[in-house]
Amino acid sequence: MEAPLVLIASYPKSGNTWVRAVIQGLLTPEHAGDINRIDIGLYGHSRRRVFDYYAAASAADMTPEEIELTLPSVYEDVAADARNLVFIKVHDRARRTPRGEWVFPPQAVRQVIYLVRHPFDVAASFSNHLGFSIEETVRIMSGERPNWFRAESMLPLSLQETDGSWSQNAESWLNPDIPYSVLCMRYEDMQRDELGAFRRIAEALSLPTDDRLQQAVEAAHINRLKASEVRGGFRERPTTSLSFFRQGGSMTWKDKLTEELRATLVRENEAVMKMLGYGEDGTSAERALNRHSDQVNGRSRLQP
Amino acid sequence: MPDAQVLEVDTLPDQLEGAEQVGQYMQIRPGAMLLRVPEVGAFLAEDGTTVRVAPVVGADPGAVDMYLHGAARAAILHQRGELPLHASCLLPPDGLACIAVCGFSGAGKSTLAAEMHRRGWMVLADDSTRVSLRDGKPFAWPSHRGIKLWQDACERLELPTEKLQTVRTGLQKFFYPVTQDTEPLRLGTVVELTLSEPGLVELPSIPERMALLTRHTFRQRQVAPLGMLKQHLQLVGTIAGQITAGILGGGRRSTVEELGNALEEVAQWKPLSS
């Protein structure tokens, strides 16, 4: 199958699971809205299993550098064996290995869906997710890595991710020179017009845009996902977090981010925030979905 | 390397004639597997008897060792029609048959093996267990490489790491020495340690046990291109008919003591055949 990999890429807490839930509902309508049947994404432990299956050695025996160098060959093998689209949840920034190869081989990647969310809301949600103070979370979003992020002294369930700072992450995927077709979606726009947003995603992936899409979008509404987590838990919830699905809205940072922390986030991320229409007051400029990103010759071009 | 000759050579061929390309690095045909890893070296495993190794100049010896004892050793065992199982292997005190604990990386096999060692069990192998038939019955072979434990597991088990040898330069992962001066021992049970809800379930049917063994066959991608698929299924079927098997949930959720207690329970299972 030609270029079967679809990367659903984002900084953490920017709608990645939401998008996966909708796509899962489209692919298997019988599981629509069941958060513990989101099987697409090759995330968490399944990424390690896939790596161990395709690589010639187990990731658990390799240094982080060796894993990085081996990843392109693993993704090429995954693509070579694929009979359908393979969705990969990605929090990494787009990058090349020290050998110069793209971690995700461009010839194997059909489409990147890049999701962004206002960094103030990301900070509030990510802090809850990690079980860290909001101050520490803001430092992590600025690119600092506490020791536990490093994989030299323990075996993390998933493979180590190299997500970079919030800005580095966005810039890496939205750089017009990267060799992927990138559809950039803002979380805020997706909330304003869920169906319209997911229609764009479905069209980019040649997935159904009829009633099945509407049903999948409705089944994956944040309130339904939250209710589903309350009822039956969520297998992807980290133990550091009481609940994975929270408010899921915009301006969720109020009462959590001090003026000083907001100023830090703006200082660290000003250029990218401006490019994406994210205001220093935490709002996001309204704009038509089809204006804020455009695809030209299979490449991404972000319109200021 | 079990009963196989390991020869260091200067070069190995770029292409293995008549071989199928398996992934980016392996070429395999019946009887031979050539593995070429950039910046590490080439490994040719042949006829179940010989591995030729041509390391790249300046290669990390730890990396060469990893592929030699991993993919190359697996190829040798597959070529012989034996089963390399992604499992640790343990013998209870006064036990007559051993218990293999298989599971994907990260489930906690090695930590559990160290816990059982502390309880007086013998640890025959960690991570990969060689299983072969003797008079039609499955036997597990001892390995001499110790248990590989990460720093955090050592801390949880209160094992000081100062005097332990690291598995790889740059990794805080250590060989924890265990003595296993023994002959191959009868394999009686295979348990899969999973990340699912805690609990122990026995697998009553042979197909379920076969699926379990196949799921955890080490480097299973090599089997078909080596021309060993039929023999492999026969072997797995034979073993599945002579072992008890189960699923132990709670990997990374339960404490190692709780998992150890569950394994003590497994040790009480009635053997399928003597």
Coordinates of C-alpha atoms in Angstrom, one line a residue:
Chain A
M1 CA 0.0 0.0 0.0
E2 CA 1.4 3.4 -1.0
A3 CA 2.3 5.7 1.9
P4 CA -0.1 4.2 4.6
L5 CA 1.1 6.2 7.6
V6 CA -1.1 9.0 9.0
L7 CA 0.5 10.9 11.8
I8 CA -1.8 12.5 14.3
A9 CA 0.7 14.9 15.7
S10 CA 0.4 17.5 18.5
Y11 CA 1.9 18.7 21.7
P12 CA 0.3 16.8 24.6
K13 CA -3.3 17.8 25.6
S14 CA -4.2 19.4 22.3
G15 CA -7.0 17.1 21.1
N16 CA -5.1 14.1 19.9
T17 CA -7.2 11.5 21.7
W18 CA -10.4 13.3 20.6
V19 CA -9.3 13.0 16.9
R20 CA -8.3 9.4 17.4
A21 CA -11.7 8.7 19.0
V22 CA -13.6 10.2 16.0
I23 CA -11.5 8.3 13.5
Q24 CA -11.9 5.1 15.4
G25 CA -15.7 5.7 15.4
L26 CA -15.5 6.2 11.6
L27 CA -13.5 3.0 11.1
T28 CA -15.5 0.8 13.5
P29 CA -18.9 2.4 14.1
E30 CA -19.7 -0.3 16.6
H31 CA -17.1 1.1 18.9
A32 CA -17.9 4.7 18.4
G33 CA -17.5 6.6 21.7
D34 CA -15.9 3.7 23.5
I35 CA -12.8 5.2 24.9
N36 CA -11.3 1.9 25.7
R37 CA -11.6 0.7 22.1
I38 CA -9.5 3.5 20.6
D39 CA -7.1 1.0 19.0
I40 CA -5.6 3.3 16.4
G41 CA -2.5 5.3 17.2
L42 CA 0.2 2.7 18.1
Y43 CA 0.6 4.5 21.3
G44 CA 1.9 3.5 24.7
H45 CA 2.8 -0.1 25.1
S46 CA 1.8 -1.0 21.6
R47 CA 4.5 1.3 20.2
R48 CA 7.1 -0.6 22.1
R49 CA 5.7 -3.9 20.9
V50 CA 5.7 -2.8 17.3
F51 CA 9.3 -1.6 17.7
D52 CA 10.4 -4.9 19.2
Y53 CA 8.6 -6.9 16.5
Y54 CA 10.2 -5.0 13.6
A55 CA 13.6 -4.0 14.9
A56 CA 16.4 -6.6 15.1
A57 CA 16.8 -6.0 18.9
S58 CA 14.5 -5.1 21.7
A59 CA 14.2 -1.4 22.6
A60 CA 14.7 -2.4 26.3
D61 CA 18.3 -3.4 25.4
M62 CA 19.1 -0.4 23.3
T63 CA 20.4 3.1 24.2
P64 CA 18.0 6.0 23.5
E65 CA 20.4 7.0 20.6
E66 CA 20.2 3.5 19.1
I67 CA 16.4 3.6 19.3
E68 CA 16.3 6.9 17.6
L69 CA 18.6 5.6 14.8
T70 CA 16.4 2.5 14.4
L71 CA 13.0 4.2 14.3
P72 CA 13.0 5.1 10.5
S73 CA 13.6 1.4 9.6
V74 CA 10.8 0.3 11.9
Y75 CA 8.3 2.8 10.4
E76 CA 9.4 1.7 6.9
D77 CA 8.7 -1.9 7.9
V78 CA 5.3 -1.0 9.4
A79 CA 4.4 0.8 6.2
A80 CA 5.6 -2.1 4.0
D81 CA 3.4 -4.6 5.9
A82 CA 0.3 -2.3 6.0
R83 CA -2.9 -3.2 4.2
N84 CA -4.8 -0.2 5.4
L85 CA -4.0 3.3 6.8
V86 CA -1.9 3.1 9.9
F87 CA -2.6 5.9 12.3
I88 CA 0.2 7.0 14.6
K89 CA -0.3 9.2 17.6
V90 CA 2.7 11.5 17.8
H91 CA 3.8 13.9 20.5
D92 CA 7.4 14.1 19.1
R93 CA 8.5 17.1 17.2
A94 CA 9.3 16.5 13.5
R95 CA 13.0 15.7 13.3
R96 CA 15.8 13.8 11.6
T97 CA 18.0 11.2 13.3
P98 CA 21.7 12.0 13.8
R99 CA 22.2 10.0 10.6
G100 CA 20.1 12.6 8.7
E101 CA 17.1 10.4 8.0
W102 CA 13.6 11.6 9.0
V103 CA 12.3 9.6 11.9
F104 CA 9.1 9.1 10.0
P105 CA 10.2 8.2 6.4
P106 CA 8.5 10.8 4.1
Q107 CA 7.8 8.2 1.4
A108 CA 5.8 6.2 4.0
V109 CA 3.7 9.1 5.3
R110 CA 0.5 9.9 3.6
Q111 CA -0.7 12.8 5.8
V112 CA 0.1 14.6 9.0
I113 CA -2.8 16.1 11.0
Y114 CA -1.2 18.6 13.3
L115 CA -3.3 19.8 16.2
V116 CA -2.6 22.9 18.2
R117 CA -4.2 24.5 21.2
H118 CA -3.7 27.7 23.0
P119 CA -0.6 27.2 25.3
F120 CA -2.5 28.6 28.3
D121 CA -5.1 25.9 28.0
V122 CA -2.4 23.3 27.3
A123 CA -0.6 24.3 30.5
A124 CA -3.8 23.9 32.6
S125 CA -4.6 20.5 31.1
F126 CA -1.1 19.2 31.0
S127 CA -0.5 20.1 34.7
N128 CA -3.5 18.0 35.6
H129 CA -2.3 15.2 33.3
L130 CA 1.2 15.0 34.8
G131 CA 0.1 15.7 38.3
F132 CA 2.7 18.5 38.4
S133 CA 2.4 22.0 39.7
I134 CA 1.4 24.5 37.1
E135 CA 4.8 26.2 37.5
E136 CA 6.7 23.0 36.7
T137 CA 4.4 22.3 33.8
V138 CA 5.2 25.7 32.3
R139 CA 8.9 25.0 32.6
I140 CA 8.4 21.7 30.8
M141 CA 6.5 23.5 28.1
S142 CA 9.5 25.7 27.7
G143 CA 11.6 22.7 27.0
E144 CA 13.0 21.8 30.4
R145 CA 13.1 18.0 31.1
P146 CA 13.0 16.6 34.6
N147 CA 15.0 13.5 35.2
W148 CA 12.1 11.1 35.0
F149 CA 11.6 12.1 31.3
R150 CA 14.9 10.4 30.6
A151 CA 14.9 6.7 29.8
E152 CA 18.3 5.7 31.0
S153 CA 17.4 4.4 34.4
M154 CA 14.0 2.8 33.9
L155 CA 11.9 1.2 31.2
P156 CA 9.0 3.6 30.3
L157 CA 5.9 1.8 29.0
S158 CA 6.1 3.6 25.7
L159 CA 9.2 4.5 23.8
Q160 CA 10.8 7.8 24.8
E161 CA 9.3 10.8 23.1
T162 CA 11.2 13.9 22.0
D163 CA 8.5 16.5 22.1
G164 CA 10.6 19.7 22.6
S165 CA 9.0 22.9 23.9
W166 CA 5.5 23.9 22.9
S167 CA 6.9 26.3 20.2
Q168 CA 9.6 23.9 19.0
N169 CA 6.9 21.2 18.5
A170 CA 4.6 23.4 16.5
E171 CA 7.4 25.0 14.5
S172 CA 8.9 21.6 13.6
W173 CA 5.6 20.4 12.0
L174 CA 4.5 23.7 10.5
N175 CA 7.8 24.5 8.9
P176 CA 7.0 24.7 5.1
D177 CA 10.2 22.8 4.3
I178 CA 9.3 19.5 5.9
P179 CA 8.7 16.7 3.5
Y180 CA 5.1 15.9 4.6
S181 CA 1.6 17.0 3.7
V182 CA 0.4 18.7 6.8
L183 CA -3.1 19.7 7.7
C184 CA -3.0 22.0 10.7
M185 CA -6.1 22.2 12.9
R186 CA -6.6 24.5 15.9
Y187 CA -8.4 22.9 18.8
E188 CA -10.5 26.1 19.3
D189 CA -11.7 26.0 15.7
M190 CA -12.5 22.4 16.0
Q191 CA -14.7 23.2 19.0
R192 CA -16.5 26.0 17.2
D193 CA -17.4 23.7 14.3
E194 CA -16.8 20.1 15.2
L195 CA -18.4 18.6 12.1
G196 CA -16.8 21.0 9.7
A197 CA -13.4 20.4 11.3
F198 CA -13.7 16.6 11.1
R199 CA -15.0 16.8 7.6
R200 CA -11.7 18.5 6.6
I201 CA -9.7 15.7 8.3
A202 CA -11.8 13.0 6.8
E203 CA -11.5 14.5 3.3
A204 CA -7.7 14.8 3.7
L205 CA -7.7 11.0 4.5
S206 CA -10.3 10.0 2.0
L207 CA -12.5 8.7 4.8
P208 CA -16.3 8.8 4.7
T209 CA -17.9 12.3 5.2
D210 CA -21.5 11.1 5.2
D211 CA -23.8 10.3 8.2
R212 CA -21.2 8.0 9.6
L213 CA -18.9 11.0 10.2
Q214 CA -21.7 12.9 12.0
Q215 CA -22.3 9.8 14.2
A216 CA -18.7 9.4 15.0
V217 CA -18.3 13.1 15.9
E218 CA -21.4 13.0 18.1
A219 CA -20.2 9.8 19.8
A220 CA -16.8 11.3 20.6
H221 CA -18.2 14.6 22.1
I222 CA -16.1 15.5 25.1
N223 CA -19.1 15.1 27.4
R224 CA -19.7 11.6 26.2
L225 CA -16.0 10.7 26.5
K226 CA -16.0 12.1 30.1
A227 CA -19.1 10.1 31.0
S228 CA -17.5 7.0 29.5
E229 CA -14.3 7.6 31.6
V230 CA -16.4 8.0 34.8
R231 CA -18.3 4.8 33.9
G232 CA -15.5 2.5 32.9
G233 CA -12.2 4.3 33.4
F234 CA -9.7 5.0 30.6
R235 CA -6.8 2.7 30.0
E236 CA -4.6 5.6 28.7
R237 CA -5.0 7.7 31.8
P238 CA -1.7 8.1 33.5
T239 CA -1.6 7.3 37.2
T240 CA -0.6 10.8 37.9
S241 CA -3.9 12.1 36.7
L242 CA -7.3 11.7 38.4
S243 CA -9.2 12.0 35.1
F244 CA -7.9 12.1 31.5
F245 CA -10.9 14.0 30.0
R246 CA -11.5 17.3 31.8
Q247 CA -13.4 20.4 30.6
G248 CA -12.0 20.1 27.1
G249 CA -12.7 23.7 26.4
S250 CA -11.1 27.0 25.8
M251 CA -10.1 29.5 28.6
T252 CA -9.8 26.6 31.0
W253 CA -6.7 28.2 32.5
K254 CA -8.5 30.9 34.4
D255 CA -7.8 30.7 38.2
K256 CA -4.8 28.4 37.4
L257 CA -2.3 30.5 35.5
T258 CA -0.9 33.6 37.3
E259 CA -0.1 36.7 35.4
E260 CA 3.6 35.8 35.8
L261 CA 3.2 32.4 34.3
R262 CA 1.1 33.7 31.4
A263 CA 3.9 36.2 30.8
T264 CA 6.4 33.4 30.8
L265 CA 4.4 31.4 28.3
V266 CA 4.0 34.5 26.0
R267 CA 7.7 35.3 26.2
E268 CA 8.7 31.8 25.3
N269 CA 6.2 31.3 22.6
E270 CA 5.3 34.7 21.2
A271 CA 6.2 34.1 17.6
V272 CA 4.3 30.9 17.2
M273 CA 1.3 32.1 19.2
K274 CA 1.1 35.1 16.9
M275 CA 1.4 32.9 13.8
L276 CA -1.5 30.7 15.1
G277 CA -3.7 33.6 16.2
Y278 CA -3.3 32.9 19.9
G279 CA -3.7 36.1 22.0
E280 CA -1.8 37.1 25.1
D281 CA -5.1 37.3 26.9
G282 CA -5.7 33.6 26.3
T283 CA -8.2 34.0 23.4
S284 CA -7.8 32.7 20.0
A285 CA -8.7 34.9 17.0
E286 CA -11.7 33.5 15.1
R287 CA -11.0 32.6 11.6
A288 CA -12.3 30.2 9.0
L289 CA -10.8 26.8 9.3
N290 CA -9.8 26.6 5.7
R291 CA -7.8 29.8 6.0
H292 CA -5.5 29.0 8.8
S293 CA -3.7 26.2 7.0
D294 CA -3.4 25.4 3.4
Q295 CA -1.9 22.6 1.6
V296 CA 0.3 23.4 -1.4
N297 CA 1.9 20.7 -3.5
G298 CA 1.7 18.3 -0.6
R299 CA 3.4 20.6 1.8
S300 CA 2.0 22.7 4.6
R301 CA 1.8 26.4 4.4
L302 CA 0.6 28.3 7.4
Q303 CA -1.2 31.5 6.6
P304 CA -0.5 34.3 9.1
Chain B
M1 CA 25.5 -19.0 22.6
P2 CA 24.0 -22.5 23.1
D3 CA 26.3 -25.2 21.6
A4 CA 27.1 -23.0 18.6
Q5 CA 30.4 -21.8 17.3
V6 CA 30.9 -18.0 17.2
L7 CA 33.6 -16.9 14.8
E8 CA 34.8 -13.4 14.4
V9 CA 35.5 -12.6 10.7
D10 CA 36.7 -9.6 8.8
T11 CA 33.9 -9.4 6.3
L12 CA 30.7 -11.0 5.4
P13 CA 28.9 -10.9 2.0
D14 CA 26.6 -8.0 1.3
Q15 CA 24.0 -10.3 -0.2
L16 CA 22.8 -13.7 0.9
E17 CA 22.0 -15.6 -2.3
G18 CA 18.5 -16.7 -2.6
A19 CA 17.4 -14.9 0.6
E20 CA 14.3 -12.9 1.3
Q21 CA 14.8 -9.4 2.6
V22 CA 13.1 -9.2 5.9
G23 CA 12.8 -5.6 7.1
Q24 CA 15.6 -3.2 6.5
Y25 CA 18.4 -5.2 8.0
M26 CA 17.8 -9.0 7.7
Q27 CA 18.2 -11.4 4.7
I28 CA 16.9 -14.8 5.4
R29 CA 16.7 -18.1 3.5
P30 CA 16.3 -21.7 4.8
G31 CA 19.3 -22.4 7.0
A32 CA 20.8 -18.9 7.0
M33 CA 20.1 -15.4 8.4
L34 CA 22.3 -12.4 7.6
L35 CA 21.8 -9.4 9.7
R36 CA 23.5 -6.1 8.8
V37 CA 23.2 -3.3 11.3
P38 CA 24.7 0.1 10.3
E39 CA 27.6 1.2 12.6
V40 CA 27.5 -2.2 14.5
G41 CA 28.3 -5.0 12.1
A42 CA 27.1 -8.1 10.2
F43 CA 26.0 -11.4 11.7
L44 CA 25.6 -14.6 9.7
A45 CA 23.8 -17.4 11.5
E46 CA 23.9 -20.7 9.7
D47 CA 22.6 -24.3 10.0
G48 CA 21.9 -24.0 13.7
T49 CA 25.5 -24.4 14.4
T50 CA 27.6 -21.3 13.5
V51 CA 27.5 -17.6 13.9
R52 CA 30.0 -15.5 12.0
V53 CA 30.4 -11.9 13.3
A54 CA 32.0 -9.1 11.4
P55 CA 31.9 -6.0 13.7
V56 CA 32.4 -2.6 12.2
V57 CA 35.6 -1.0 13.3
G58 CA 35.0 1.0 16.4
A59 CA 31.6 -0.6 17.0
D60 CA 30.2 -0.6 20.6
P61 CA 31.0 -4.1 21.9
G62 CA 27.7 -3.9 23.9
A63 CA 25.8 -3.4 20.7
V64 CA 27.6 -6.3 19.0
D65 CA 26.8 -8.5 22.0
M66 CA 23.1 -7.4 22.0
Y67 CA 22.6 -8.6 18.4
L68 CA 24.7 -11.7 18.9
H69 CA 22.7 -12.9 21.9
G70 CA 19.4 -11.6 20.5
A71 CA 18.7 -11.9 16.8
A72 CA 21.6 -14.2 15.9
R73 CA 21.0 -16.6 18.8
A74 CA 17.3 -16.7 18.0
A75 CA 18.1 -17.6 14.4
I76 CA 20.3 -20.5 15.5
L77 CA 17.5 -21.8 17.7
H78 CA 14.9 -21.4 15.0
Q79 CA 17.2 -23.2 12.5
R80 CA 17.4 -26.1 14.9
G81 CA 13.7 -26.3 15.3
E82 CA 13.9 -25.2 18.9
L83 CA 11.8 -22.5 20.6
P84 CA 13.4 -19.2 21.8
L85 CA 10.7 -18.0 24.2
H86 CA 10.5 -14.3 25.2
A87 CA 10.3 -15.4 28.8
S88 CA 12.2 -15.7 32.1
C89 CA 12.3 -19.2 33.5
L90 CA 12.0 -20.1 37.2
L91 CA 12.1 -23.3 39.3
P92 CA 10.2 -23.2 42.6
P93 CA 12.1 -24.7 45.6
D94 CA 11.6 -28.4 45.5
G95 CA 9.8 -28.0 42.2
L96 CA 10.0 -30.8 39.6
A97 CA 9.3 -28.5 36.6
C98 CA 9.9 -24.9 35.8
I99 CA 7.6 -22.0 35.1
A100 CA 8.3 -19.7 32.2
V101 CA 7.0 -16.2 32.6
C102 CA 6.6 -14.6 29.2
G103 CA 5.5 -11.1 28.4
F104 CA 6.3 -8.1 26.3
S105 CA 9.1 -5.8 27.4
G106 CA 8.1 -3.6 30.3
A107 CA 5.5 -6.0 31.8
G108 CA 8.0 -6.7 34.7
K109 CA 9.3 -10.2 33.9
S110 CA 12.8 -9.5 35.2
T111 CA 11.7 -7.7 38.3
L112 CA 9.4 -10.7 39.1
A113 CA 12.3 -13.1 38.5
A114 CA 14.5 -11.2 40.9
E115 CA 11.7 -11.3 43.5
M116 CA 11.3 -15.1 43.1
H117 CA 15.1 -15.5 43.4
R118 CA 14.9 -13.7 46.7
R119 CA 12.2 -16.2 47.7
G120 CA 14.6 -19.1 47.0
W121 CA 13.5 -20.0 43.5
M122 CA 16.1 -20.8 40.9
V123 CA 16.3 -18.5 38.0
L124 CA 17.3 -20.4 34.9
A125 CA 17.0 -17.7 32.4
D126 CA 15.9 -14.1 32.1
D127 CA 14.3 -12.4 29.1
S128 CA 14.8 -15.3 26.6
T129 CA 14.4 -19.0 27.4
R130 CA 15.6 -21.7 25.1
V131 CA 13.0 -24.5 24.9
S132 CA 13.6 -27.8 23.1
L133 CA 12.1 -31.3 23.1
R134 CA 13.7 -34.2 24.7
D135 CA 11.9 -37.6 24.3
G136 CA 9.0 -35.5 23.1
K137 CA 8.8 -33.4 26.3
P138 CA 9.6 -29.7 26.6
F139 CA 12.8 -28.8 28.5
A140 CA 14.0 -25.3 29.4
W141 CA 17.7 -24.5 29.2
P142 CA 19.7 -22.5 31.7
S143 CA 21.4 -19.4 30.5
H144 CA 24.4 -17.8 32.2
R145 CA 23.7 -14.1 31.7
G146 CA 22.0 -13.1 35.0
I147 CA 18.9 -11.0 35.4
K148 CA 18.8 -7.6 33.6
L149 CA 17.4 -5.1 36.0
W150 CA 16.8 -1.3 35.6
Q151 CA 18.0 1.1 38.2
D152 CA 14.4 1.7 39.4
A153 CA 13.7 -2.0 39.7
C154 CA 16.9 -2.4 41.8
E155 CA 15.8 0.4 44.0
R156 CA 12.3 -1.2 44.5
L157 CA 14.0 -4.5 45.4
E158 CA 16.5 -2.8 47.6
L159 CA 19.4 -4.2 45.6
P160 CA 22.6 -2.1 45.8
T161 CA 23.9 -1.5 42.3
E162 CA 27.5 -0.3 43.0
K163 CA 29.1 -3.7 42.4
L164 CA 26.8 -4.8 39.5
Q165 CA 28.0 -4.8 35.9
T166 CA 26.0 -2.6 33.6
V167 CA 24.3 -4.3 30.7
R168 CA 25.2 -1.5 28.3
T169 CA 27.4 1.6 28.6
G170 CA 25.1 4.5 29.0
L171 CA 22.2 2.5 30.4
Q172 CA 21.4 2.3 34.1
K173 CA 20.5 -1.3 33.7
F174 CA 22.5 -4.0 35.5
F175 CA 23.2 -7.7 35.4
Y176 CA 22.1 -9.2 38.7
P177 CA 24.0 -12.4 39.0
V178 CA 22.1 -15.6 39.8
T179 CA 23.6 -19.0 39.9
Q180 CA 22.0 -21.6 37.6
D181 CA 24.4 -24.4 37.5
T182 CA 22.0 -27.0 36.2
E183 CA 21.0 -29.3 33.4
P184 CA 18.0 -28.4 31.2
L185 CA 14.9 -28.8 33.3
R186 CA 11.4 -30.0 32.4
L187 CA 9.1 -27.0 31.5
G188 CA 5.8 -27.5 33.2
T189 CA 4.0 -24.2 32.9
V190 CA 4.0 -21.0 30.9
V191 CA 2.5 -17.9 32.3
E192 CA 2.0 -14.6 30.4
L193 CA 2.5 -11.5 32.6
T194 CA 0.2 -8.8 31.1
L195 CA -0.7 -5.2 31.9
S196 CA -4.4 -6.0 32.2
E197 CA -6.4 -6.1 35.4
P198 CA -4.7 -8.0 38.2
G199 CA -5.8 -11.7 38.4
L200 CA -4.7 -15.2 37.4
V201 CA -6.6 -17.1 34.7
E202 CA -5.7 -20.6 33.6
L203 CA -5.8 -21.3 29.8
P204 CA -7.6 -24.6 29.5
S205 CA -7.4 -25.2 25.7
I206 CA -4.5 -26.2 23.6
P207 CA -5.2 -23.6 20.9
E208 CA -5.0 -20.9 23.6
R209 CA -1.8 -22.2 24.9
M210 CA -0.4 -22.4 21.3
A211 CA -1.4 -18.8 20.7
L212 CA 0.4 -17.8 23.9
L213 CA 3.6 -19.6 22.8
T214 CA 3.5 -18.1 19.3
R215 CA 2.8 -14.6 20.6
H216 CA 5.9 -14.8 22.7
T217 CA 8.2 -16.6 20.3
F218 CA 11.4 -14.5 20.2
R219 CA 12.2 -13.0 16.8
Q220 CA 9.2 -14.7 15.3
R221 CA 9.6 -12.8 12.0
Q222 CA 12.5 -15.2 11.2
V223 CA 10.5 -18.4 11.4
A224 CA 8.7 -18.4 8.0
P225 CA 11.6 -17.2 5.8
L226 CA 13.8 -19.7 7.5
G227 CA 11.4 -22.3 6.1
M228 CA 10.6 -23.5 9.6
L229 CA 6.9 -22.5 9.9
K230 CA 5.5 -26.0 9.8
Q231 CA 8.1 -27.4 12.3
H232 CA 7.5 -24.4 14.5
L233 CA 3.8 -25.0 14.6
Q234 CA 4.4 -28.7 15.3
L235 CA 6.8 -27.8 18.1
V236 CA 4.4 -25.2 19.6
G237 CA 1.5 -27.7 19.4
T238 CA 3.6 -30.4 21.1
I239 CA 4.7 -28.1 23.9
A240 CA 1.1 -26.7 24.3
G241 CA -0.2 -30.3 24.9
Q242 CA 2.2 -30.9 27.7
I243 CA 2.2 -27.7 29.8
T244 CA -0.2 -25.9 31.9
A245 CA -0.6 -22.2 31.0
G246 CA -2.2 -19.1 32.3
I247 CA -2.5 -15.3 32.1
L248 CA -1.3 -13.3 35.1
G249 CA -2.7 -9.7 34.9
G250 CA -1.4 -6.8 37.0
G251 CA 2.0 -6.1 35.4
R252 CA 3.1 -2.6 36.4
R253 CA -0.1 -2.3 38.5
S254 CA 0.3 -4.9 41.3
T255 CA 3.2 -4.9 43.6
V256 CA 6.0 -7.4 42.9
E257 CA 5.1 -9.1 46.2
E258 CA 1.5 -9.7 44.9
L259 CA 2.8 -11.0 41.6
G260 CA 5.2 -13.3 43.4
N261 CA 2.3 -14.6 45.5
A262 CA 0.4 -15.3 42.4
L263 CA 3.3 -17.2 41.0
E264 CA 3.5 -19.3 44.2
E265 CA -0.1 -20.2 43.5
V266 CA 0.9 -21.2 39.9
A267 CA 3.5 -23.5 41.4
Q268 CA 0.7 -25.4 43.1
W269 CA -1.1 -26.2 39.8
K270 CA -1.4 -29.8 39.1
P271 CA 1.0 -30.8 36.2
L272 CA -0.6 -31.9 33.0
S273 CA 1.7 -34.8 32.4
S274 CA 4.8 -36.1 34.2

